[in-house]
């Protein structure tokens, strides 16, 4: 019920945006900026100017498309679909996930690298500092293929249903679930390099 | 509202352990200036629409259309050269030849 109300507010904003109302655009940006910015940052693996640029492009595209928008899908689904398109195009042009991983690796603080030591000598999870743990998760996330990364983010942080995730990715609900399963397996493998899972 | 299935060790989620780990890496929030900058960029892009090389787009389109129209009209027209013009040109050639011979002392 609350989701419907939210969507009605969004629809009203989009309608006003379609008439060129900048006040509505501001409200719309404020409603979605954290979700869009967070999704882009999670997907491309940093918080630099690229994230801001891509997130701004999302709103620019929505502003341009608002006059032609038809109320067929949920606005939040539409916003996330536009975000996905831009992020996937950006990642593809940048050389896909290999470079994303490199970005994260490059950003690893020297102190952590020295402290952690070789993978084989790594201690269990309890020995990992908060920063190191966050970095391990970021690294594992960066190694996931783009679609799997987006599915995990949309499910874990945005708390979307698989049907909606499938709509955003242009796949079926079952396909989204399958991606989630594969992402989980990949994450387990990657994170097991940092600590041993309790049995 | 948080979903209860989020931490399920089924296909639905990452599982309690992985879920907890995943959540330990926070999702960045948009910086405070984001909305203002985005609005400014959208306004900038809007003002740029219809402008090529600093001039309104219709200036270039109008110029191009004019060139095409003139070219088409000239293409259609038969080259008109009257007998008088031809004879005048021949007379001029003969006269020039005569002058040249005179100057050469022939």
PDB file of C-alpha atoms in Angstrom:
ATOM      1  CA  UNK A   1       0.000   0.000   0.000  1.00  0.00           C
ATOM      2  CA  UNK A   2       2.815   2.383   0.973  1.00  0.00           C
ATOM      3  CA  UNK A   3       4.661   1.476  -2.216  1.00  0.00           C
ATOM      4  CA  UNK A   4       1.578   2.428  -4.221  1.00  0.00           C
ATOM      5  CA  UNK A   5       1.390   5.793  -2.486  1.00  0.00           C
ATOM      6  CA  UNK A   6       5.085   6.365  -3.160  1.00  0.00           C
ATOM      7  CA  UNK A   7       4.531   5.527  -6.814  1.00  0.00           C
ATOM      8  CA  UNK A   8       1.605   7.919  -7.021  1.00  0.00           C
ATOM      9  CA  UNK A   9       3.771  10.719  -5.653  1.00  0.00           C
ATOM     10  CA  UNK A  10       6.458   9.824  -8.203  1.00  0.00           C
ATOM     11  CA  UNK A  11       3.929   9.766 -11.037  1.00  0.00           C
ATOM     12  CA  UNK A  12       2.694  13.213 -10.048  1.00  0.00           C
ATOM     13  CA  UNK A  13       6.259  14.519  -9.987  1.00  0.00           C
ATOM     14  CA  UNK A  14       7.013  13.026 -13.398  1.00  0.00           C
ATOM     15  CA  UNK A  15       3.847  14.579 -14.788  1.00  0.00           C
ATOM     16  CA  UNK A  16       4.909  18.010 -13.540  1.00  0.00           C
ATOM     17  CA  UNK A  17       8.460  17.416 -14.801  1.00  0.00           C
ATOM     18  CA  UNK A  18       6.993  16.644 -18.208  1.00  0.00           C
ATOM     19  CA  UNK A  19       5.470  20.116 -18.160  1.00  0.00           C
ATOM     20  CA  UNK A  20       8.890  21.602 -17.459  1.00  0.00           C
ATOM     21  CA  UNK A  21       8.450  22.195 -13.734  1.00  0.00           C
ATOM     22  CA  UNK A  22      11.908  22.514 -12.175  1.00  0.00           C
ATOM     23  CA  UNK A  23      10.556  22.434  -8.636  1.00  0.00           C
ATOM     24  CA  UNK A  24       9.240  18.932  -9.335  1.00  0.00           C
ATOM     25  CA  UNK A  25      12.620  17.973 -10.753  1.00  0.00           C
ATOM     26  CA  UNK A  26      14.349  19.127  -7.580  1.00  0.00           C
ATOM     27  CA  UNK A  27      11.926  17.121  -5.439  1.00  0.00           C
ATOM     28  CA  UNK A  28      12.444  14.086  -7.654  1.00  0.00           C
ATOM     29  CA  UNK A  29      16.228  14.334  -7.402  1.00  0.00           C
ATOM     30  CA  UNK A  30      16.020  14.651  -3.622  1.00  0.00           C
ATOM     31  CA  UNK A  31      13.792  11.572  -3.456  1.00  0.00           C
ATOM     32  CA  UNK A  32      16.080   9.392  -5.559  1.00  0.00           C
ATOM     33  CA  UNK A  33      19.577  10.820  -5.264  1.00  0.00           C
ATOM     34  CA  UNK A  34      20.806   8.449  -2.550  1.00  0.00           C
ATOM     35  CA  UNK A  35      19.458   5.358  -4.293  1.00  0.00           C
ATOM     36  CA  UNK A  36      20.859   6.302  -7.683  1.00  0.00           C
ATOM     37  CA  UNK A  37      24.204   7.534  -6.342  1.00  0.00           C
ATOM     38  CA  UNK A  38      24.559   4.487  -4.079  1.00  0.00           C
ATOM     39  CA  UNK A  39      23.742   2.064  -6.877  1.00  0.00           C
ATOM     40  CA  UNK A  40      26.205   3.684  -9.279  1.00  0.00           C
ATOM     41  CA  UNK A  41      28.919   3.765  -6.607  1.00  0.00           C
ATOM     42  CA  UNK A  42      28.371   0.109  -5.727  1.00  0.00           C
ATOM     43  CA  UNK A  43      28.403  -0.877  -9.374  1.00  0.00           C
ATOM     44  CA  UNK A  44      31.496   0.958 -10.556  1.00  0.00           C
ATOM     45  CA  UNK A  45      33.379   0.472  -7.319  1.00  0.00           C
ATOM     46  CA  UNK A  46      34.345   3.985  -6.277  1.00  0.00           C
ATOM     47  CA  UNK A  47      32.959   7.376  -5.245  1.00  0.00           C
ATOM     48  CA  UNK A  48      34.899   9.592  -7.630  1.00  0.00           C
ATOM     49  CA  UNK A  49      33.685  12.051 -10.266  1.00  0.00           C
ATOM     50  CA  UNK A  50      32.514   9.200 -12.499  1.00  0.00           C
ATOM     51  CA  UNK A  51      29.842   8.301  -9.970  1.00  0.00           C
ATOM     52  CA  UNK A  52      28.557  11.855  -9.770  1.00  0.00           C
ATOM     53  CA  UNK A  53      28.620  12.194 -13.544  1.00  0.00           C
ATOM     54  CA  UNK A  54      26.709   8.964 -14.142  1.00  0.00           C
ATOM     55  CA  UNK A  55      24.172   9.695 -11.405  1.00  0.00           C
ATOM     56  CA  UNK A  56      23.560  13.144 -12.901  1.00  0.00           C
ATOM     57  CA  UNK A  57      23.089  11.581 -16.328  1.00  0.00           C
ATOM     58  CA  UNK A  58      20.342   9.371 -14.902  1.00  0.00           C
ATOM     59  CA  UNK A  59      18.351  12.429 -13.817  1.00  0.00           C
ATOM     60  CA  UNK A  60      19.113  14.229 -17.064  1.00  0.00           C
ATOM     61  CA  UNK A  61      17.682  11.325 -19.068  1.00  0.00           C
ATOM     62  CA  UNK A  62      14.615  11.126 -16.883  1.00  0.00           C
ATOM     63  CA  UNK A  63      14.045  14.881 -17.212  1.00  0.00           C
ATOM     64  CA  UNK A  64      14.276  14.611 -21.006  1.00  0.00           C
ATOM     65  CA  UNK A  65      12.025  11.544 -21.174  1.00  0.00           C
ATOM     66  CA  UNK A  66       9.438  12.832 -18.686  1.00  0.00           C
ATOM     67  CA  UNK A  67       7.163  14.475 -21.303  1.00  0.00           C
ATOM     68  CA  UNK A  68       6.884  11.158 -23.169  1.00  0.00           C
ATOM     69  CA  UNK A  69       6.579   8.943 -20.100  1.00  0.00           C
ATOM     70  CA  UNK A  70       3.588   6.636 -19.860  1.00  0.00           C
ATOM     71  CA  UNK A  71       2.554   5.250 -16.503  1.00  0.00           C
ATOM     72  CA  UNK A  72       3.208   1.615 -17.410  1.00  0.00           C
ATOM     73  CA  UNK A  73       5.886   0.618 -14.908  1.00  0.00           C
ATOM     74  CA  UNK A  74       6.701   1.777 -11.395  1.00  0.00           C
ATOM     75  CA  UNK A  75       8.765   4.952 -11.444  1.00  0.00           C
ATOM     76  CA  UNK A  76      11.387   3.426  -9.148  1.00  0.00           C
ATOM     77  CA  UNK A  77      11.765   0.518 -11.601  1.00  0.00           C
ATOM     78  CA  UNK A  78      12.178   2.988 -14.444  1.00  0.00           C
ATOM     79  CA  UNK A  79      14.811   4.966 -12.540  1.00  0.00           C
ATOM     80  CA  UNK A  80      16.768   1.816 -11.747  1.00  0.00           C
ATOM     81  CA  UNK A  81      16.494   0.640 -15.364  1.00  0.00           C
ATOM     82  CA  UNK A  82      17.962   3.926 -16.603  1.00  0.00           C
ATOM     83  CA  UNK A  83      20.698   3.608 -13.974  1.00  0.00           C
ATOM     84  CA  UNK A  84      21.440   0.056 -15.106  1.00  0.00           C
ATOM     85  CA  UNK A  85      21.695   1.094 -18.751  1.00  0.00           C
ATOM     86  CA  UNK A  86      24.128   3.884 -18.016  1.00  0.00           C
ATOM     87  CA  UNK A  87      26.244   1.862 -15.607  1.00  0.00           C
ATOM     88  CA  UNK A  88      26.467  -1.167 -17.906  1.00  0.00           C
ATOM     89  CA  UNK A  89      27.425   1.021 -20.859  1.00  0.00           C
ATOM     90  CA  UNK A  90      30.047   2.771 -18.736  1.00  0.00           C
ATOM     91  CA  UNK A  91      31.496  -0.505 -17.429  1.00  0.00           C
ATOM     92  CA  UNK A  92      31.587  -2.026 -20.912  1.00  0.00           C
ATOM     93  CA  UNK A  93      33.373   0.977 -22.362  1.00  0.00           C
ATOM     94  CA  UNK A  94      35.814   0.966 -19.471  1.00  0.00           C
ATOM     95  CA  UNK A  95      36.744  -2.645 -20.017  1.00  0.00           C
ATOM     96  CA  UNK A  96      34.194  -4.394 -17.820  1.00  0.00           C
ATOM     97  CA  UNK A  97      34.762  -5.784 -14.369  1.00  0.00           C
ATOM     98  CA  UNK A  98      38.446  -6.465 -14.669  1.00  0.00           C
ATOM     99  CA  UNK A  99      39.107  -2.747 -14.467  1.00  0.00           C
ATOM    100  CA  UNK A 100      36.547  -2.304 -11.713  1.00  0.00           C
ATOM    101  CA  UNK A 101      38.479  -4.828  -9.697  1.00  0.00           C
ATOM    102  CA  UNK A 102      41.678  -3.013 -10.469  1.00  0.00           C
ATOM    103  CA  UNK A 103      40.187   0.226  -9.234  1.00  0.00           C
ATOM    104  CA  UNK A 104      39.327  -1.356  -5.929  1.00  0.00           C
ATOM    105  CA  UNK A 105      42.732  -3.007  -5.678  1.00  0.00           C
ATOM    106  CA  UNK A 106      44.444   0.276  -6.415  1.00  0.00           C
ATOM    107  CA  UNK A 107      42.427   1.988  -3.745  1.00  0.00           C
ATOM    108  CA  UNK A 108      43.517  -0.488  -1.088  1.00  0.00           C
ATOM    109  CA  UNK A 109      45.308   1.460   1.625  1.00  0.00           C
ATOM    110  CA  UNK A 110      48.973   0.600   2.072  1.00  0.00           C
ATOM    111  CA  UNK A 111      48.499   0.002   5.797  1.00  0.00           C
ATOM    112  CA  UNK A 112      45.882  -2.681   5.098  1.00  0.00           C
ATOM    113  CA  UNK A 113      48.020  -4.390   2.484  1.00  0.00           C
ATOM    114  CA  UNK A 114      50.948  -4.604   4.894  1.00  0.00           C
ATOM    115  CA  UNK A 115      48.794  -5.647   7.810  1.00  0.00           C
ATOM    116  CA  UNK A 116      46.916  -8.360   5.943  1.00  0.00           C
ATOM    117  CA  UNK A 117      49.861 -10.210   4.546  1.00  0.00           C
ATOM    118  CA  UNK A 118      49.606 -13.051   2.045  1.00  0.00           C
ATOM    119  CA  UNK A 119      46.253 -14.713   1.481  1.00  0.00           C
ATOM    120  CA  UNK A 120      47.411 -18.096   2.723  1.00  0.00           C
ATOM    121  CA  UNK A 121      48.520 -16.704   6.088  1.00  0.00           C
ATOM    122  CA  UNK A 122      45.296 -14.824   6.692  1.00  0.00           C
ATOM    123  CA  UNK A 123      43.608 -15.128  10.051  1.00  0.00           C
ATOM    124  CA  UNK A 124      39.919 -15.878  10.669  1.00  0.00           C
ATOM    125  CA  UNK A 125      37.210 -13.259  10.485  1.00  0.00           C
ATOM    126  CA  UNK A 126      37.595 -12.200  14.126  1.00  0.00           C
ATOM    127  CA  UNK A 127      41.085 -10.944  13.338  1.00  0.00           C
ATOM    128  CA  UNK A 128      39.972  -8.734  10.512  1.00  0.00           C
ATOM    129  CA  UNK A 129      39.626  -5.069  11.349  1.00  0.00           C
ATOM    130  CA  UNK A 130      36.470  -3.232  10.354  1.00  0.00           C
ATOM    131  CA  UNK A 131      38.234  -1.457   7.489  1.00  0.00           C
ATOM    132  CA  UNK A 132      39.779  -4.649   6.244  1.00  0.00           C
ATOM    133  CA  UNK A 133      36.464  -6.427   6.333  1.00  0.00           C
ATOM    134  CA  UNK A 134      34.818  -3.657   4.341  1.00  0.00           C
ATOM    135  CA  UNK A 135      37.644  -3.803   1.839  1.00  0.00           C
ATOM    136  CA  UNK A 136      37.358  -7.581   1.530  1.00  0.00           C
ATOM    137  CA  UNK A 137      33.666  -7.251   0.766  1.00  0.00           C
ATOM    138  CA  UNK A 138      34.302  -4.449  -1.746  1.00  0.00           C
ATOM    139  CA  UNK A 139      36.932  -6.563  -3.445  1.00  0.00           C
ATOM    140  CA  UNK A 140      34.670  -9.601  -3.603  1.00  0.00           C
ATOM    141  CA  UNK A 141      31.866  -7.401  -4.935  1.00  0.00           C
ATOM    142  CA  UNK A 142      34.134  -5.958  -7.608  1.00  0.00           C
ATOM    143  CA  UNK A 143      34.956  -9.460  -8.814  1.00  0.00           C
ATOM    144  CA  UNK A 144      31.303 -10.274  -9.456  1.00  0.00           C
ATOM    145  CA  UNK A 145      30.025  -9.948 -13.017  1.00  0.00           C
ATOM    146  CA  UNK A 146      27.966  -6.778 -13.527  1.00  0.00           C
ATOM    147  CA  UNK A 147      24.538  -8.400 -13.536  1.00  0.00           C
ATOM    148  CA  UNK A 148      25.237 -10.462 -10.421  1.00  0.00           C
ATOM    149  CA  UNK A 149      26.570  -7.383  -8.631  1.00  0.00           C
ATOM    150  CA  UNK A 150      23.437  -5.426  -9.489  1.00  0.00           C
ATOM    151  CA  UNK A 151      21.132  -8.237  -8.388  1.00  0.00           C
ATOM    152  CA  UNK A 152      22.844  -8.494  -5.006  1.00  0.00           C
ATOM    153  CA  UNK A 153      22.755  -4.725  -4.522  1.00  0.00           C
ATOM    154  CA  UNK A 154      19.113  -4.391  -5.500  1.00  0.00           C
ATOM    155  CA  UNK A 155      18.120  -7.302  -3.289  1.00  0.00           C
ATOM    156  CA  UNK A 156      20.327  -6.595  -0.308  1.00  0.00           C
ATOM    157  CA  UNK A 157      20.260  -2.792  -0.147  1.00  0.00           C
ATOM    158  CA  UNK A 158      17.230  -1.720  -2.145  1.00  0.00           C
ATOM    159  CA  UNK A 159      15.254  -4.707  -0.867  1.00  0.00           C
ATOM    160  CA  UNK A 160      13.432  -5.210  -4.150  1.00  0.00           C
ATOM    161  CA  UNK A 161      11.429  -8.266  -5.078  1.00  0.00           C
ATOM    162  CA  UNK A 162      12.929 -10.603  -7.677  1.00  0.00           C
ATOM    163  CA  UNK A 163      10.120  -9.792 -10.103  1.00  0.00           C
ATOM    164  CA  UNK A 164      11.106  -6.125 -10.016  1.00  0.00           C
ATOM    165  CA  UNK A 165      14.816  -6.950 -10.226  1.00  0.00           C
ATOM    166  CA  UNK A 166      14.048  -9.067 -13.274  1.00  0.00           C
ATOM    167  CA  UNK A 167      12.148  -6.161 -14.818  1.00  0.00           C
ATOM    168  CA  UNK A 168      15.110  -3.840 -14.252  1.00  0.00           C
ATOM    169  CA  UNK A 169      17.537  -6.302 -15.787  1.00  0.00           C
ATOM    170  CA  UNK A 170      15.200  -7.311 -18.598  1.00  0.00           C
ATOM    171  CA  UNK A 171      15.102 -10.941 -17.473  1.00  0.00           C
ATOM    172  CA  UNK A 172      12.561 -13.233 -15.818  1.00  0.00           C
ATOM    173  CA  UNK A 173      12.023 -13.538 -12.066  1.00  0.00           C
ATOM    174  CA  UNK A 174      13.583 -16.980 -12.219  1.00  0.00           C
ATOM    175  CA  UNK A 175      16.568 -15.564 -14.080  1.00  0.00           C
ATOM    176  CA  UNK A 176      17.059 -12.964 -11.344  1.00  0.00           C
ATOM    177  CA  UNK A 177      16.942 -15.693  -8.693  1.00  0.00           C
ATOM    178  CA  UNK A 178      19.455 -17.714 -10.638  1.00  0.00           C
ATOM    179  CA  UNK A 179      21.803 -14.717 -10.812  1.00  0.00           C
ATOM    180  CA  UNK A 180      21.438 -14.253  -7.064  1.00  0.00           C
ATOM    181  CA  UNK A 181      22.341 -17.886  -6.457  1.00  0.00           C
ATOM    182  CA  UNK A 182      25.452 -17.629  -8.645  1.00  0.00           C
ATOM    183  CA  UNK A 183      26.439 -14.348  -7.020  1.00  0.00           C
ATOM    184  CA  UNK A 184      26.207 -15.948  -3.591  1.00  0.00           C
ATOM    185  CA  UNK A 185      28.414 -18.836  -4.644  1.00  0.00           C
ATOM    186  CA  UNK A 186      30.973 -16.484  -6.189  1.00  0.00           C
ATOM    187  CA  UNK A 187      31.004 -14.293  -3.094  1.00  0.00           C
ATOM    188  CA  UNK A 188      31.560 -17.318  -0.872  1.00  0.00           C
ATOM    189  CA  UNK A 189      34.549 -18.373  -2.935  1.00  0.00           C
ATOM    190  CA  UNK A 190      36.057 -14.904  -2.995  1.00  0.00           C
ATOM    191  CA  UNK A 191      35.466 -14.155   0.664  1.00  0.00           C
ATOM    192  CA  UNK A 192      36.792 -17.525   1.769  1.00  0.00           C
ATOM    193  CA  UNK A 193      40.200 -16.162   0.805  1.00  0.00           C
ATOM    194  CA  UNK A 194      39.881 -13.701   3.665  1.00  0.00           C
ATOM    195  CA  UNK A 195      38.494 -15.884   6.412  1.00  0.00           C
ATOM    196  CA  UNK A 196      37.155 -19.348   7.098  1.00  0.00           C
ATOM    197  CA  UNK A 197      33.394 -19.726   7.289  1.00  0.00           C
ATOM    198  CA  UNK A 198      32.193 -21.075  10.641  1.00  0.00           C
ATOM    199  CA  UNK A 199      30.730 -24.547  10.122  1.00  0.00           C
TER     200      UNK A 199
ATOM    201  CA  UNK B   1       9.997  -2.155   5.755  1.00  0.00           C
ATOM    202  CA  UNK B   2      12.702  -4.806   5.966  1.00  0.00           C
ATOM    203  CA  UNK B   3      11.999  -8.145   4.406  1.00  0.00           C
ATOM    204  CA  UNK B   4      12.310 -11.110   6.699  1.00  0.00           C
ATOM    205  CA  UNK B   5      13.659 -13.349   3.977  1.00  0.00           C
ATOM    206  CA  UNK B   6      16.688 -11.102   3.461  1.00  0.00           C
ATOM    207  CA  UNK B   7      18.982 -13.240   5.556  1.00  0.00           C
ATOM    208  CA  UNK B   8      17.588 -16.584   4.485  1.00  0.00           C
ATOM    209  CA  UNK B   9      20.121 -19.215   3.489  1.00  0.00           C
ATOM    210  CA  UNK B  10      17.827 -20.100   0.573  1.00  0.00           C
ATOM    211  CA  UNK B  11      18.006 -18.886  -2.985  1.00  0.00           C
ATOM    212  CA  UNK B  12      16.190 -15.734  -1.841  1.00  0.00           C
ATOM    213  CA  UNK B  13      19.112 -13.973  -0.230  1.00  0.00           C
ATOM    214  CA  UNK B  14      22.801 -13.982   0.533  1.00  0.00           C
ATOM    215  CA  UNK B  15      22.374 -15.932   3.741  1.00  0.00           C
ATOM    216  CA  UNK B  16      22.954 -14.635   7.278  1.00  0.00           C
ATOM    217  CA  UNK B  17      26.753 -14.727   7.187  1.00  0.00           C
ATOM    218  CA  UNK B  18      27.242 -13.285   3.718  1.00  0.00           C
ATOM    219  CA  UNK B  19      24.380 -10.844   4.240  1.00  0.00           C
ATOM    220  CA  UNK B  20      26.017  -9.483   7.368  1.00  0.00           C
ATOM    221  CA  UNK B  21      29.319  -9.167   5.551  1.00  0.00           C
ATOM    222  CA  UNK B  22      27.755  -7.482   2.559  1.00  0.00           C
ATOM    223  CA  UNK B  23      26.039  -4.978   4.826  1.00  0.00           C
ATOM    224  CA  UNK B  24      29.369  -4.165   6.487  1.00  0.00           C
ATOM    225  CA  UNK B  25      30.392  -2.290   3.320  1.00  0.00           C
ATOM    226  CA  UNK B  26      28.138   0.774   3.456  1.00  0.00           C
ATOM    227  CA  UNK B  27      26.402   2.164   0.390  1.00  0.00           C
ATOM    228  CA  UNK B  28      27.654   5.703  -0.293  1.00  0.00           C
ATOM    229  CA  UNK B  29      25.078   8.473  -0.078  1.00  0.00           C
ATOM    230  CA  UNK B  30      24.849  11.357  -2.501  1.00  0.00           C
ATOM    231  CA  UNK B  31      26.911  14.372  -1.378  1.00  0.00           C
ATOM    232  CA  UNK B  32      24.920  17.367  -0.061  1.00  0.00           C
ATOM    233  CA  UNK B  33      25.599  19.426  -3.177  1.00  0.00           C
ATOM    234  CA  UNK B  34      24.434  16.711  -5.562  1.00  0.00           C
ATOM    235  CA  UNK B  35      20.902  18.030  -6.209  1.00  0.00           C
ATOM    236  CA  UNK B  36      22.095  21.613  -6.778  1.00  0.00           C
ATOM    237  CA  UNK B  37      24.851  20.523  -9.158  1.00  0.00           C
ATOM    238  CA  UNK B  38      22.542  18.189 -11.036  1.00  0.00           C
ATOM    239  CA  UNK B  39      19.959  20.946 -11.509  1.00  0.00           C
ATOM    240  CA  UNK B  40      22.663  23.317 -12.714  1.00  0.00           C
ATOM    241  CA  UNK B  41      23.928  20.717 -15.198  1.00  0.00           C
ATOM    242  CA  UNK B  42      20.442  20.015 -16.510  1.00  0.00           C
ATOM    243  CA  UNK B  43      19.856  23.758 -17.011  1.00  0.00           C
ATOM    244  CA  UNK B  44      23.200  24.032 -18.790  1.00  0.00           C
ATOM    245  CA  UNK B  45      22.392  21.113 -21.074  1.00  0.00           C
ATOM    246  CA  UNK B  46      18.954  22.565 -21.801  1.00  0.00           C
ATOM    247  CA  UNK B  47      20.409  25.908 -22.851  1.00  0.00           C
ATOM    248  CA  UNK B  48      22.873  24.105 -25.107  1.00  0.00           C
ATOM    249  CA  UNK B  49      20.105  22.290 -26.979  1.00  0.00           C
ATOM    250  CA  UNK B  50      19.642  23.734 -30.488  1.00  0.00           C
ATOM    251  CA  UNK B  51      23.020  25.477 -30.507  1.00  0.00           C
ATOM    252  CA  UNK B  52      25.906  24.385 -32.775  1.00  0.00           C
ATOM    253  CA  UNK B  53      29.282  26.063 -32.468  1.00  0.00           C
ATOM    254  CA  UNK B  54      27.730  28.876 -30.471  1.00  0.00           C
ATOM    255  CA  UNK B  55      25.116  29.736 -33.123  1.00  0.00           C
ATOM    256  CA  UNK B  56      21.465  28.710 -33.198  1.00  0.00           C
ATOM    257  CA  UNK B  57      20.957  25.492 -35.103  1.00  0.00           C
ATOM    258  CA  UNK B  58      18.405  27.066 -37.502  1.00  0.00           C
ATOM    259  CA  UNK B  59      21.107  29.382 -38.900  1.00  0.00           C
ATOM    260  CA  UNK B  60      23.085  26.378 -40.164  1.00  0.00           C
ATOM    261  CA  UNK B  61      19.982  24.560 -41.363  1.00  0.00           C
ATOM    262  CA  UNK B  62      18.753  27.670 -43.213  1.00  0.00           C
ATOM    263  CA  UNK B  63      22.128  28.229 -44.859  1.00  0.00           C
ATOM    264  CA  UNK B  64      22.337  24.587 -45.951  1.00  0.00           C
ATOM    265  CA  UNK B  65      18.810  24.683 -47.367  1.00  0.00           C
ATOM    266  CA  UNK B  66      19.567  27.897 -49.273  1.00  0.00           C
ATOM    267  CA  UNK B  67      22.715  26.408 -50.845  1.00  0.00           C
ATOM    268  CA  UNK B  68      20.797  23.319 -51.915  1.00  0.00           C
ATOM    269  CA  UNK B  69      17.949  25.382 -53.379  1.00  0.00           C
ATOM    270  CA  UNK B  70      20.290  27.630 -55.377  1.00  0.00           C
ATOM    271  CA  UNK B  71      22.227  24.603 -56.647  1.00  0.00           C
ATOM    272  CA  UNK B  72      19.059  22.853 -57.702  1.00  0.00           C
ATOM    273  CA  UNK B  73      17.716  25.911 -59.552  1.00  0.00           C
ATOM    274  CA  UNK B  74      20.993  26.488 -61.380  1.00  0.00           C
ATOM    275  CA  UNK B  75      21.236  22.804 -62.282  1.00  0.00           C
ATOM    276  CA  UNK B  76      17.833  22.915 -63.917  1.00  0.00           C
ATOM    277  CA  UNK B  77      18.596  25.987 -66.081  1.00  0.00           C
ATOM    278  CA  UNK B  78      19.990  25.412 -69.621  1.00  0.00           C
ATOM    279  CA  UNK B  79      23.214  27.285 -70.328  1.00  0.00           C
ATOM    280  CA  UNK B  80      22.042  30.051 -72.691  1.00  0.00           C
ATOM    281  CA  UNK B  81      24.633  31.455 -75.128  1.00  0.00           C
ATOM    282  CA  UNK B  82      23.388  33.536 -78.033  1.00  0.00           C
ATOM    283  CA  UNK B  83      24.886  33.793 -81.574  1.00  0.00           C
ATOM    284  CA  UNK B  84      25.823  37.408 -80.951  1.00  0.00           C
ATOM    285  CA  UNK B  85      27.944  36.467 -77.966  1.00  0.00           C
ATOM    286  CA  UNK B  86      29.710  33.714 -79.957  1.00  0.00           C
ATOM    287  CA  UNK B  87      30.456  36.025 -82.907  1.00  0.00           C
ATOM    288  CA  UNK B  88      31.609  38.778 -80.543  1.00  0.00           C
ATOM    289  CA  UNK B  89      34.026  36.354 -78.913  1.00  0.00           C
ATOM    290  CA  UNK B  90      35.361  35.206 -82.303  1.00  0.00           C
ATOM    291  CA  UNK B  91      35.781  38.825 -83.436  1.00  0.00           C
ATOM    292  CA  UNK B  92      37.691  39.568 -80.256  1.00  0.00           C
ATOM    293  CA  UNK B  93      39.998  36.627 -80.892  1.00  0.00           C
ATOM    294  CA  UNK B  94      40.676  37.746 -84.497  1.00  0.00           C
ATOM    295  CA  UNK B  95      41.299  41.330 -83.321  1.00  0.00           C
ATOM    296  CA  UNK B  96      43.687  40.127 -80.618  1.00  0.00           C
ATOM    297  CA  UNK B  97      45.567  37.985 -83.139  1.00  0.00           C
ATOM    298  CA  UNK B  98      45.859  40.965 -85.499  1.00  0.00           C
ATOM    299  CA  UNK B  99      47.241  43.172 -82.712  1.00  0.00           C
ATOM    300  CA  UNK B 100      49.775  40.560 -81.765  1.00  0.00           C
ATOM    301  CA  UNK B 101      50.999  40.286 -85.348  1.00  0.00           C
ATOM    302  CA  UNK B 102      51.235  44.063 -85.638  1.00  0.00           C
ATOM    303  CA  UNK B 103      53.325  44.288 -82.469  1.00  0.00           C
ATOM    304  CA  UNK B 104      55.561  41.553 -83.754  1.00  0.00           C
ATOM    305  CA  UNK B 105      56.102  43.530 -86.954  1.00  0.00           C
ATOM    306  CA  UNK B 106      54.564  40.893 -89.151  1.00  0.00           C
TER     307      UNK B 106
END
